[in-house]
mmCIF file of C-alpha atoms in Angstrom:
data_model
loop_
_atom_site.group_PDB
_atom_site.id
_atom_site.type_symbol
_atom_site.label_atom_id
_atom_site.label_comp_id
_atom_site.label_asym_id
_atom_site.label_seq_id
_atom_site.Cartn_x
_atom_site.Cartn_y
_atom_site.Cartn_z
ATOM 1 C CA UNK A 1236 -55.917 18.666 -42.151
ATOM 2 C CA UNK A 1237 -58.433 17.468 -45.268
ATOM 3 C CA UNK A 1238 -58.976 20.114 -47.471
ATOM 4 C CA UNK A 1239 -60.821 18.598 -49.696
ATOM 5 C CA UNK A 1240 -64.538 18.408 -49.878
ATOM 6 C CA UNK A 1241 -66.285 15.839 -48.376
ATOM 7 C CA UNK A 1242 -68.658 13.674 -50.330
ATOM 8 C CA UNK A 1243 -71.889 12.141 -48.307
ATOM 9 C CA UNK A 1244 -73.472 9.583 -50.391
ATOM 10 C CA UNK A 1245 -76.679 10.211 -52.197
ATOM 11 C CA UNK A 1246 -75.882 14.161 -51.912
ATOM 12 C CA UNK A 1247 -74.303 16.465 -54.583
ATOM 13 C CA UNK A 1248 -71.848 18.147 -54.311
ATOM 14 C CA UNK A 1249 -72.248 21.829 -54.301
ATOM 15 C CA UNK A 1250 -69.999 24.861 -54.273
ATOM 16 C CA UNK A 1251 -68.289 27.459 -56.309
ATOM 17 C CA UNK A 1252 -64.542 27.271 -56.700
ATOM 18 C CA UNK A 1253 -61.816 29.211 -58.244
ATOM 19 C CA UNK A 1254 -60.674 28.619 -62.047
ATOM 20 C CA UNK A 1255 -56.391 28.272 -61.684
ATOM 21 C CA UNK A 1256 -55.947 30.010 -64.329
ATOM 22 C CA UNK A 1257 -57.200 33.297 -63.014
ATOM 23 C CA UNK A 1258 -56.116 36.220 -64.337
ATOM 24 C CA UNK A 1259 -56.194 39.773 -63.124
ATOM 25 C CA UNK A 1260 -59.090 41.904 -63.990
ATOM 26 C CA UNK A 1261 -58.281 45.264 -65.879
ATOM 27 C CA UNK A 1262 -59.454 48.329 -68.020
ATOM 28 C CA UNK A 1263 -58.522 50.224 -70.890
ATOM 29 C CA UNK A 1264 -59.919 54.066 -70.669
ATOM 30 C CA UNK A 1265 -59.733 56.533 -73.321
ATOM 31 C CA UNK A 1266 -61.166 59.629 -74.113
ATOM 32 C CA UNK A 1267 -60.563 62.947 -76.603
ATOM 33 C CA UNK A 1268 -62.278 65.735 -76.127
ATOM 34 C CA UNK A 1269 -62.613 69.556 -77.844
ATOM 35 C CA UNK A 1270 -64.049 72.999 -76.507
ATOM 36 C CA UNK A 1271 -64.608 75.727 -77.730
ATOM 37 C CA UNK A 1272 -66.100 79.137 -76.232
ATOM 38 C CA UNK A 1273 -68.900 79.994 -78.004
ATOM 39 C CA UNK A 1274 -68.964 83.862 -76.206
ATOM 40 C CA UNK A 1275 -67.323 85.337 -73.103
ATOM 41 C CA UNK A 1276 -69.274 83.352 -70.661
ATOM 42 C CA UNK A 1277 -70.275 80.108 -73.077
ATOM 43 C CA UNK A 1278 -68.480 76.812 -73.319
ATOM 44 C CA UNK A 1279 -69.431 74.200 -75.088
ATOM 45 C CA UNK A 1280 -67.313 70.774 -74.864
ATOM 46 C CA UNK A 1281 -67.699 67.665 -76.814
ATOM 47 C CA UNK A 1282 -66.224 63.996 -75.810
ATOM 48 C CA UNK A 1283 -65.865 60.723 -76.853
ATOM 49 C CA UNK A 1284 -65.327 58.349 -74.319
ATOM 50 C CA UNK A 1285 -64.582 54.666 -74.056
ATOM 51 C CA UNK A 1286 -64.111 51.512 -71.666
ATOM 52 C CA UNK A 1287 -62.731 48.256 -72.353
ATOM 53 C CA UNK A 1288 -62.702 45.600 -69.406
ATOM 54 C CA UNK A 1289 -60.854 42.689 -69.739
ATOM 55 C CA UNK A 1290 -60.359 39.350 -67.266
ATOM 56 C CA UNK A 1291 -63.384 39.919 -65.834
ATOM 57 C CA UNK A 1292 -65.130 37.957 -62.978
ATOM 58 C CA UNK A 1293 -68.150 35.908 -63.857
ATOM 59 C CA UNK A 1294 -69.843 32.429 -62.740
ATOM 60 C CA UNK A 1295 -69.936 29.076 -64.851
ATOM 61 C CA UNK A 1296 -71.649 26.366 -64.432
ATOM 62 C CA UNK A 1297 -69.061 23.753 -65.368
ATOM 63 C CA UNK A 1298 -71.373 20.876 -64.409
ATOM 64 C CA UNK A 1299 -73.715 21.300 -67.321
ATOM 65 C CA UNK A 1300 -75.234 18.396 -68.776
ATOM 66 C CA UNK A 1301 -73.469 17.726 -72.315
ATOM 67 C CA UNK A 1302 -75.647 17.177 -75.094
ATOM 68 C CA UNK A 1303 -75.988 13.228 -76.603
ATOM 69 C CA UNK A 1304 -77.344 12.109 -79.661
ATOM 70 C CA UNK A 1305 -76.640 8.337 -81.605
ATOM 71 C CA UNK A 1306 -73.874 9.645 -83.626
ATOM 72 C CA UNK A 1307 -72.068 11.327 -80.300
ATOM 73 C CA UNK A 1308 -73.377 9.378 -77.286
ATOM 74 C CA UNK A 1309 -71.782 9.977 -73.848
ATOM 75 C CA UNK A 1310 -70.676 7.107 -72.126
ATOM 76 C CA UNK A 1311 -71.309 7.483 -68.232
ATOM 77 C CA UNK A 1312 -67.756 5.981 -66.504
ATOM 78 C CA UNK A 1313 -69.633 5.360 -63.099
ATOM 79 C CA UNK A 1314 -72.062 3.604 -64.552
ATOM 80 C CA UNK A 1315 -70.644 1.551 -66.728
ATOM 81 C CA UNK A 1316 -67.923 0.328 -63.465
ATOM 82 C CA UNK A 1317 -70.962 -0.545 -62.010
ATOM 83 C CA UNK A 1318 -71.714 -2.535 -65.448
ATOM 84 C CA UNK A 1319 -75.496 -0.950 -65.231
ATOM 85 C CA UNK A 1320 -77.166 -0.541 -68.901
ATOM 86 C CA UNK A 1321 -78.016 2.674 -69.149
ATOM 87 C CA UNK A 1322 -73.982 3.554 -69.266
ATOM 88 C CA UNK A 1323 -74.049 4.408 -72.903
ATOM 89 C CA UNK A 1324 -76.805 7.228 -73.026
ATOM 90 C CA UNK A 1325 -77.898 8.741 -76.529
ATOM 91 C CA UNK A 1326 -81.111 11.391 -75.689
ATOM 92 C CA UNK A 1327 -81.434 14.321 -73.861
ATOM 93 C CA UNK A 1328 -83.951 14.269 -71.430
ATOM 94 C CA UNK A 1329 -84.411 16.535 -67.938
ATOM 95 C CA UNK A 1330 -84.464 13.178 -66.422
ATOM 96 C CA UNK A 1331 -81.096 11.975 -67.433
ATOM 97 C CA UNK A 1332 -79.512 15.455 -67.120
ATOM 98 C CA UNK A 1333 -77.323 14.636 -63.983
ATOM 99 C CA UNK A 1334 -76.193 11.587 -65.735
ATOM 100 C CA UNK A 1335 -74.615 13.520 -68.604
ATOM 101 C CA UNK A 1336 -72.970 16.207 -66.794
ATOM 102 C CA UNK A 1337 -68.981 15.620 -66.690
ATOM 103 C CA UNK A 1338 -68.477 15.767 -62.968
ATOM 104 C CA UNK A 1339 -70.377 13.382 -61.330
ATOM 105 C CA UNK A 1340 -71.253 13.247 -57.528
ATOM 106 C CA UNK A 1341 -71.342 17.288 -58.078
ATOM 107 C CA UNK A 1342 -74.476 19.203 -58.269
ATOM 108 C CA UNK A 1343 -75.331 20.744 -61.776
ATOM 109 C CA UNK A 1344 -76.691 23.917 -60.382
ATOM 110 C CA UNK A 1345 -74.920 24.013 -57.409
ATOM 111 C CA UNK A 1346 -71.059 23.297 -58.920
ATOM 112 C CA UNK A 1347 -69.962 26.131 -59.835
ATOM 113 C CA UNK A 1348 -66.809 28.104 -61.035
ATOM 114 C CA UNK A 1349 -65.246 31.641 -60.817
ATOM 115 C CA UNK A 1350 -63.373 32.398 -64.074
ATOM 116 C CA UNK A 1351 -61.944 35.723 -65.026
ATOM 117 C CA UNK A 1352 -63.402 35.415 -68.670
ATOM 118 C CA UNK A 1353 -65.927 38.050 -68.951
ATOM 119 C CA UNK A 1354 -65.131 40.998 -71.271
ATOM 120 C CA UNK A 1355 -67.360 44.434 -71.583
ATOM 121 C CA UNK A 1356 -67.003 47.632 -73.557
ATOM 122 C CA UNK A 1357 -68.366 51.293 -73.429
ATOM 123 C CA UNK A 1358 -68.478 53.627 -76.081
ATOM 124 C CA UNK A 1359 -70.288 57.237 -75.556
ATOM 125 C CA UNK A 1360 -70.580 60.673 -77.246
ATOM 126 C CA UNK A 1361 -70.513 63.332 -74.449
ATOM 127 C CA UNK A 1362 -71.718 66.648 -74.837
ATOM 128 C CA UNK A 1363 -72.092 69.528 -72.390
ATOM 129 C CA UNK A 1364 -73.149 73.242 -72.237
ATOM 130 C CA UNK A 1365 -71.726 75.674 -69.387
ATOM 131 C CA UNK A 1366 -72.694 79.626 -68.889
ATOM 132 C CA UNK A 1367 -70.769 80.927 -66.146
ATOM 133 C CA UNK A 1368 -72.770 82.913 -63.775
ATOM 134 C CA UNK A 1369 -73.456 86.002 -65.232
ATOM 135 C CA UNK A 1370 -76.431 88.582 -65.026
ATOM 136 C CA UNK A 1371 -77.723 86.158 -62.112
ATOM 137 C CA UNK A 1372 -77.863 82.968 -63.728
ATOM 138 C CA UNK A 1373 -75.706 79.915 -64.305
ATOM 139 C CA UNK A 1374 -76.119 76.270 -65.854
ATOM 140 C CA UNK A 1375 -74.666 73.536 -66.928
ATOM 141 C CA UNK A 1376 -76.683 71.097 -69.535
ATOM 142 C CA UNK A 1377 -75.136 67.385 -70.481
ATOM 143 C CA UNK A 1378 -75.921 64.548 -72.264
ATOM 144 C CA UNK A 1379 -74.377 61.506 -73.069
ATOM 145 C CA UNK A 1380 -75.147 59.032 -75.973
ATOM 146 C CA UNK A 1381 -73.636 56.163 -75.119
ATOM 147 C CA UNK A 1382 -73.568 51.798 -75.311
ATOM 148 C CA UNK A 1383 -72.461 49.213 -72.962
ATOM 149 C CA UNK A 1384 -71.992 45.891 -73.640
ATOM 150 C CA UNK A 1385 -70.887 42.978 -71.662
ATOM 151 C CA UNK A 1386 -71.244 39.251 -71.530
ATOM 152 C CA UNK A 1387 -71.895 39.190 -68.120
ATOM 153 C CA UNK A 1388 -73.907 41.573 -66.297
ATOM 154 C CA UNK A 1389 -73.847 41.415 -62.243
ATOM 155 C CA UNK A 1390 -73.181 42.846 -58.828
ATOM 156 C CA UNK A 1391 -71.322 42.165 -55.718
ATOM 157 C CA UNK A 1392 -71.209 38.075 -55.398
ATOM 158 C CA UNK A 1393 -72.152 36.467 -51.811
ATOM 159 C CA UNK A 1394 -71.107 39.742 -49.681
ATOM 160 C CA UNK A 1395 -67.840 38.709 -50.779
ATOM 161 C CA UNK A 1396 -67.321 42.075 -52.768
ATOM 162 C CA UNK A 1397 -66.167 39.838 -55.508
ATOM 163 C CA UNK A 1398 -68.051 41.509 -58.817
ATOM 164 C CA UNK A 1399 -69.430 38.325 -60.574
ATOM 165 C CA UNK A 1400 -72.689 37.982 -63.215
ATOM 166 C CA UNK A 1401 -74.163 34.685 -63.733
ATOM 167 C CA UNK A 1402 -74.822 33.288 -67.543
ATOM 168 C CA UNK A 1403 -77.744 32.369 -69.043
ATOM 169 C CA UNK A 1404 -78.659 29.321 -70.428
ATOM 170 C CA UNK A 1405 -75.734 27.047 -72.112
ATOM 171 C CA UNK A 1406 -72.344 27.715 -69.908
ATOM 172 C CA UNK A 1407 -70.113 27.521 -72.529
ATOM 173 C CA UNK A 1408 -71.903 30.106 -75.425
ATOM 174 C CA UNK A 1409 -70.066 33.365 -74.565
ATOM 175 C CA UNK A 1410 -71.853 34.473 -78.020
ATOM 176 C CA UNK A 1411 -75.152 33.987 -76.665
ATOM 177 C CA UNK A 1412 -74.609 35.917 -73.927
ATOM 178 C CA UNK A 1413 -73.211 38.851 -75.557
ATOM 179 C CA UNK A 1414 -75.291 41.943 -75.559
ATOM 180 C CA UNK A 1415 -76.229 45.122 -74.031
ATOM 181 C CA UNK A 1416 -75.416 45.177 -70.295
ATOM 182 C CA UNK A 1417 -78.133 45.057 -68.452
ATOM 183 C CA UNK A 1418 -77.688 48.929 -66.680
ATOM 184 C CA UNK A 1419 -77.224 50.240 -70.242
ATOM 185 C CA UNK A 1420 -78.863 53.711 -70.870
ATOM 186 C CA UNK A 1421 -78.407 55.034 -73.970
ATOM 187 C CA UNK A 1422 -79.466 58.456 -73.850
ATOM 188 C CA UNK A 1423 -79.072 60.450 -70.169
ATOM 189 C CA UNK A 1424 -79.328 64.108 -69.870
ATOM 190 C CA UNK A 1425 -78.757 66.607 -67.071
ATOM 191 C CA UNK A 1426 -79.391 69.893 -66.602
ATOM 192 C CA UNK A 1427 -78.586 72.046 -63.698
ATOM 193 C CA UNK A 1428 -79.391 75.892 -62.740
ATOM 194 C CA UNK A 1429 -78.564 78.372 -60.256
ATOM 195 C CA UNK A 1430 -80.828 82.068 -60.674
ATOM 196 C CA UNK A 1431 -79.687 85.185 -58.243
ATOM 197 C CA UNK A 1432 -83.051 86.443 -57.956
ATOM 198 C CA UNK A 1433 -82.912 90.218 -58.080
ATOM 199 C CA UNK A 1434 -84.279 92.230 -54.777
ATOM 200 C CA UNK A 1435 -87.560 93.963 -54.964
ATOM 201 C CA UNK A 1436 -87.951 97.545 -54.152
ATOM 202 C CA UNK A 1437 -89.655 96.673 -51.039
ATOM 203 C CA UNK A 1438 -86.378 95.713 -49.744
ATOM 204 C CA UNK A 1439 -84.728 98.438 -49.481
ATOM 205 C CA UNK A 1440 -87.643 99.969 -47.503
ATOM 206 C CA UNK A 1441 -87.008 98.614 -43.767
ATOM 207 C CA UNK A 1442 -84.949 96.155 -41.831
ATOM 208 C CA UNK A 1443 -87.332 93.498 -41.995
ATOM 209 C CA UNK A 1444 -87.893 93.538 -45.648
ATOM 210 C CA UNK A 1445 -83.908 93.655 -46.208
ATOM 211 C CA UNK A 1446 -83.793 90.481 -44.392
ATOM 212 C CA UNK A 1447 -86.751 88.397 -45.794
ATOM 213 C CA UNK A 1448 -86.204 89.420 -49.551
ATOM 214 C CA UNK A 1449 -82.594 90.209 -50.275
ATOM 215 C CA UNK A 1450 -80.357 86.932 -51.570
ATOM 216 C CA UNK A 1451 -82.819 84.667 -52.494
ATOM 217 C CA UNK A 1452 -81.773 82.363 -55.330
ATOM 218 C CA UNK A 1453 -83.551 79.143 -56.988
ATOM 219 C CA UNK A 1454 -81.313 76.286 -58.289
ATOM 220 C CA UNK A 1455 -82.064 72.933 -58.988
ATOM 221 C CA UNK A 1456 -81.361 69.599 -61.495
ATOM 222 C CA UNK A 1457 -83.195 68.107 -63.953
ATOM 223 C CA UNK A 1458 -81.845 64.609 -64.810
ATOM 224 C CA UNK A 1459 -83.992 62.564 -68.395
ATOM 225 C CA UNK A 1460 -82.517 59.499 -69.080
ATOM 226 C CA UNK A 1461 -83.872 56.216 -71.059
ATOM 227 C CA UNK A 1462 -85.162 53.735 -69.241
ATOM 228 C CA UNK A 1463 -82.946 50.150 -69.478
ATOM 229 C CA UNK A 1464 -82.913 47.473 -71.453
ATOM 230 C CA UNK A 1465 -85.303 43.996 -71.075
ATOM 231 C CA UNK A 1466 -84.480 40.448 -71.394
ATOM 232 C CA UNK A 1467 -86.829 38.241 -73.390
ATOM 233 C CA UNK A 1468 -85.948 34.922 -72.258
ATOM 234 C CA UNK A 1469 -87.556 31.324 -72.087
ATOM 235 C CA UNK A 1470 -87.267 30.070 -68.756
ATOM 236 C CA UNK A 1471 -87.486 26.632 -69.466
ATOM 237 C CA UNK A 1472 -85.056 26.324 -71.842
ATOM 238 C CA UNK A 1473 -82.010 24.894 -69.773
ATOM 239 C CA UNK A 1474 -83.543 22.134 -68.744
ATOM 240 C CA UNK A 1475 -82.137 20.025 -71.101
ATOM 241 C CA UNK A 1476 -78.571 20.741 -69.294
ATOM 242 C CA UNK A 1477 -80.112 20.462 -65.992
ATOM 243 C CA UNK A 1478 -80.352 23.938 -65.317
ATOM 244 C CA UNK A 1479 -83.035 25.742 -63.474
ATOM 245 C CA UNK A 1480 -83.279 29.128 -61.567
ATOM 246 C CA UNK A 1481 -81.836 31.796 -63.221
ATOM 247 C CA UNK A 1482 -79.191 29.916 -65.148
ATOM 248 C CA UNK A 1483 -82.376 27.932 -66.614
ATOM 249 C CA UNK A 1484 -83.262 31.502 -68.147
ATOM 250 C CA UNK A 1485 -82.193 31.135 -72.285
ATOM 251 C CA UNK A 1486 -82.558 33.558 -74.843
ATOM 252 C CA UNK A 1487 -84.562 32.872 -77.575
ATOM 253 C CA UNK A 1488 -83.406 32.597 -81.710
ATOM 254 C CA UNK A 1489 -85.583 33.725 -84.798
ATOM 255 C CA UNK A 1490 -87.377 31.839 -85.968
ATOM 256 C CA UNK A 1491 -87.008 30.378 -89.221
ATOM 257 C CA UNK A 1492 -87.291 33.437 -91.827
ATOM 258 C CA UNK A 1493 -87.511 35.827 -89.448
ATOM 259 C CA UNK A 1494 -85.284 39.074 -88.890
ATOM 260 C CA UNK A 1495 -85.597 41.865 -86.930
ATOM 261 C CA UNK A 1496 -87.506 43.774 -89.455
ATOM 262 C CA UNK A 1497 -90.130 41.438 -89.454
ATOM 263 C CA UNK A 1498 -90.153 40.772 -85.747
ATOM 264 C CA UNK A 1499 -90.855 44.665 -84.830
ATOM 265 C CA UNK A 1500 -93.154 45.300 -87.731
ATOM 266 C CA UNK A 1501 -96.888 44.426 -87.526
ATOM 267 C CA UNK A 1502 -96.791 43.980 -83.585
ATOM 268 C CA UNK A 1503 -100.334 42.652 -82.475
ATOM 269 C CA UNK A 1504 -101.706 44.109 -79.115
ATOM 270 C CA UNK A 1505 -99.898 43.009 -75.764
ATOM 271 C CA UNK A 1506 -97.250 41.986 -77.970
ATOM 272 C CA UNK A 1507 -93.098 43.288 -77.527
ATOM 273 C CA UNK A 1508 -92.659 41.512 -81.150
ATOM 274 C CA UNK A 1509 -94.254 40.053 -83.733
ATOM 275 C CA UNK A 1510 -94.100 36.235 -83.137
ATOM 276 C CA UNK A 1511 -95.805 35.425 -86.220
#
């Protein structure tokens, strides 16, 4: 049997394959951590703890237009065996994009390609606070400080349970996609309680009061945690590759001058940044 795909003429291409050279996702996890009891029924522990996630899964588009210019024009090999003139192409226009992508016959969008190339990493300060239950009461307060950072955030792929983020803008800038993961939170804290409330005196004074007001305690949890991180992005951007939909998405430079002093100083109204 044919196992190859079929191409229909006058339709792209699409699907997502598998890179060969796959390799097999894994983590590095590390931790240290010290206690120390600050009375009889007080402990107080401090952690670091780290992540480090190698050969992970992501998408790439590997059907995205290449760039052309004068001095590095792209020379389109079906074209030019069908000795057409517009073989030898030397702008960039959203027009032309499926003529400068490196697969031809295959979908820009739609051609795409499961690599094991991601990377992430987790760093966090733990801290927690824990009085036993004594005199009636117990708890347990936590918080974490703590940074993730990936170059390709994402969930479950396709029902496939295959863990997979897409990339943003240009396929091949793993720089550009590098930043805080997009389920970061870097502060979270936690605090939980049990309280033995203590029986009144009208307790003790029949049957039905010993029922109704004897073990009663309150407990609960109290979870504070920032909120996550945004992505300012320009969704127009990819066009120039032939992107659109989410890989279209780009994120945007300074601009000339500009640093990140300048562009959180002086924000006008309804502004993130300054964009002057």
């Amino acid at each position: 049997m044919n196992k190859f795909p079929i191409f229909v003429p006058g339709v792209d291409l699409t699907t997502t394959v598998f890179d060969r050279h796959l390799r097999t996702p894994y983590f590095h996890q590390y931790n240290m951590s010290v206690q120390y009891r600050v009375r009889t029924d007080l402990l107080l522990e401090v952690a670091y703890v780290g992540t480090r996630g190698l050969n992970l899964f992501r998408n790439v588009g590997i059907n995205q237009a290449r760039l052309a210019s004068p001095q590095h024009p792209i020379i389109n090999e079906v074209l030019r065996a069908l000795n057409l003139p517009e073989d030898v192409i030397t702008t960039n226009t959203p027009a032309n994009a499926q003529l400068r992508a490196p697969f031809q016959g295959a979908s820009i969008i739609g051609f795409a390609q499961s690599q094991t190339t991601a990377q992430s990493s987790y760093n966090s300060l733990q801290i927690s606070l824990t009085k036993r239950l004594s005199k009636g009461l117990q708890l347990l307060g936590s918080y974490t400080y703590a940074k993730s950072i990936d170059n390709a955030s994402g969930g479950v792929s396709g029902g496939a349970g295959v863990d997979s983020g897409p990339i943003l803008g240009n396929q091949h800038d793993n720089r550009a996609n590098r930043g805080v993961s997009d389920f970061d939170r870097t502060h979270r804290f936690v605090l939980s309680y049990l309280w033995d409330l203590s029986r009144p005196a009208l307790a003790a004074k029949s049957t039905a009061g010993r029922l109704l007001f004897s073990d009663w305690q309150v407990a609960g949890i109290i979870t504070a945690m920032s909120g996550m991180p945004i992505d300012i992005v320009d969704s127009g951007a990819g066009s120039f590759y032939g992107l659109n939909a989410a890989n279209a998405l780009a994120r945007p430079n300074y601009a000339s001058g500009a640093t990140r002093g300048t562009a959180t100083r002086n924000i006008p109204p309804g502004y993130f940044f300054n964009p002057l």
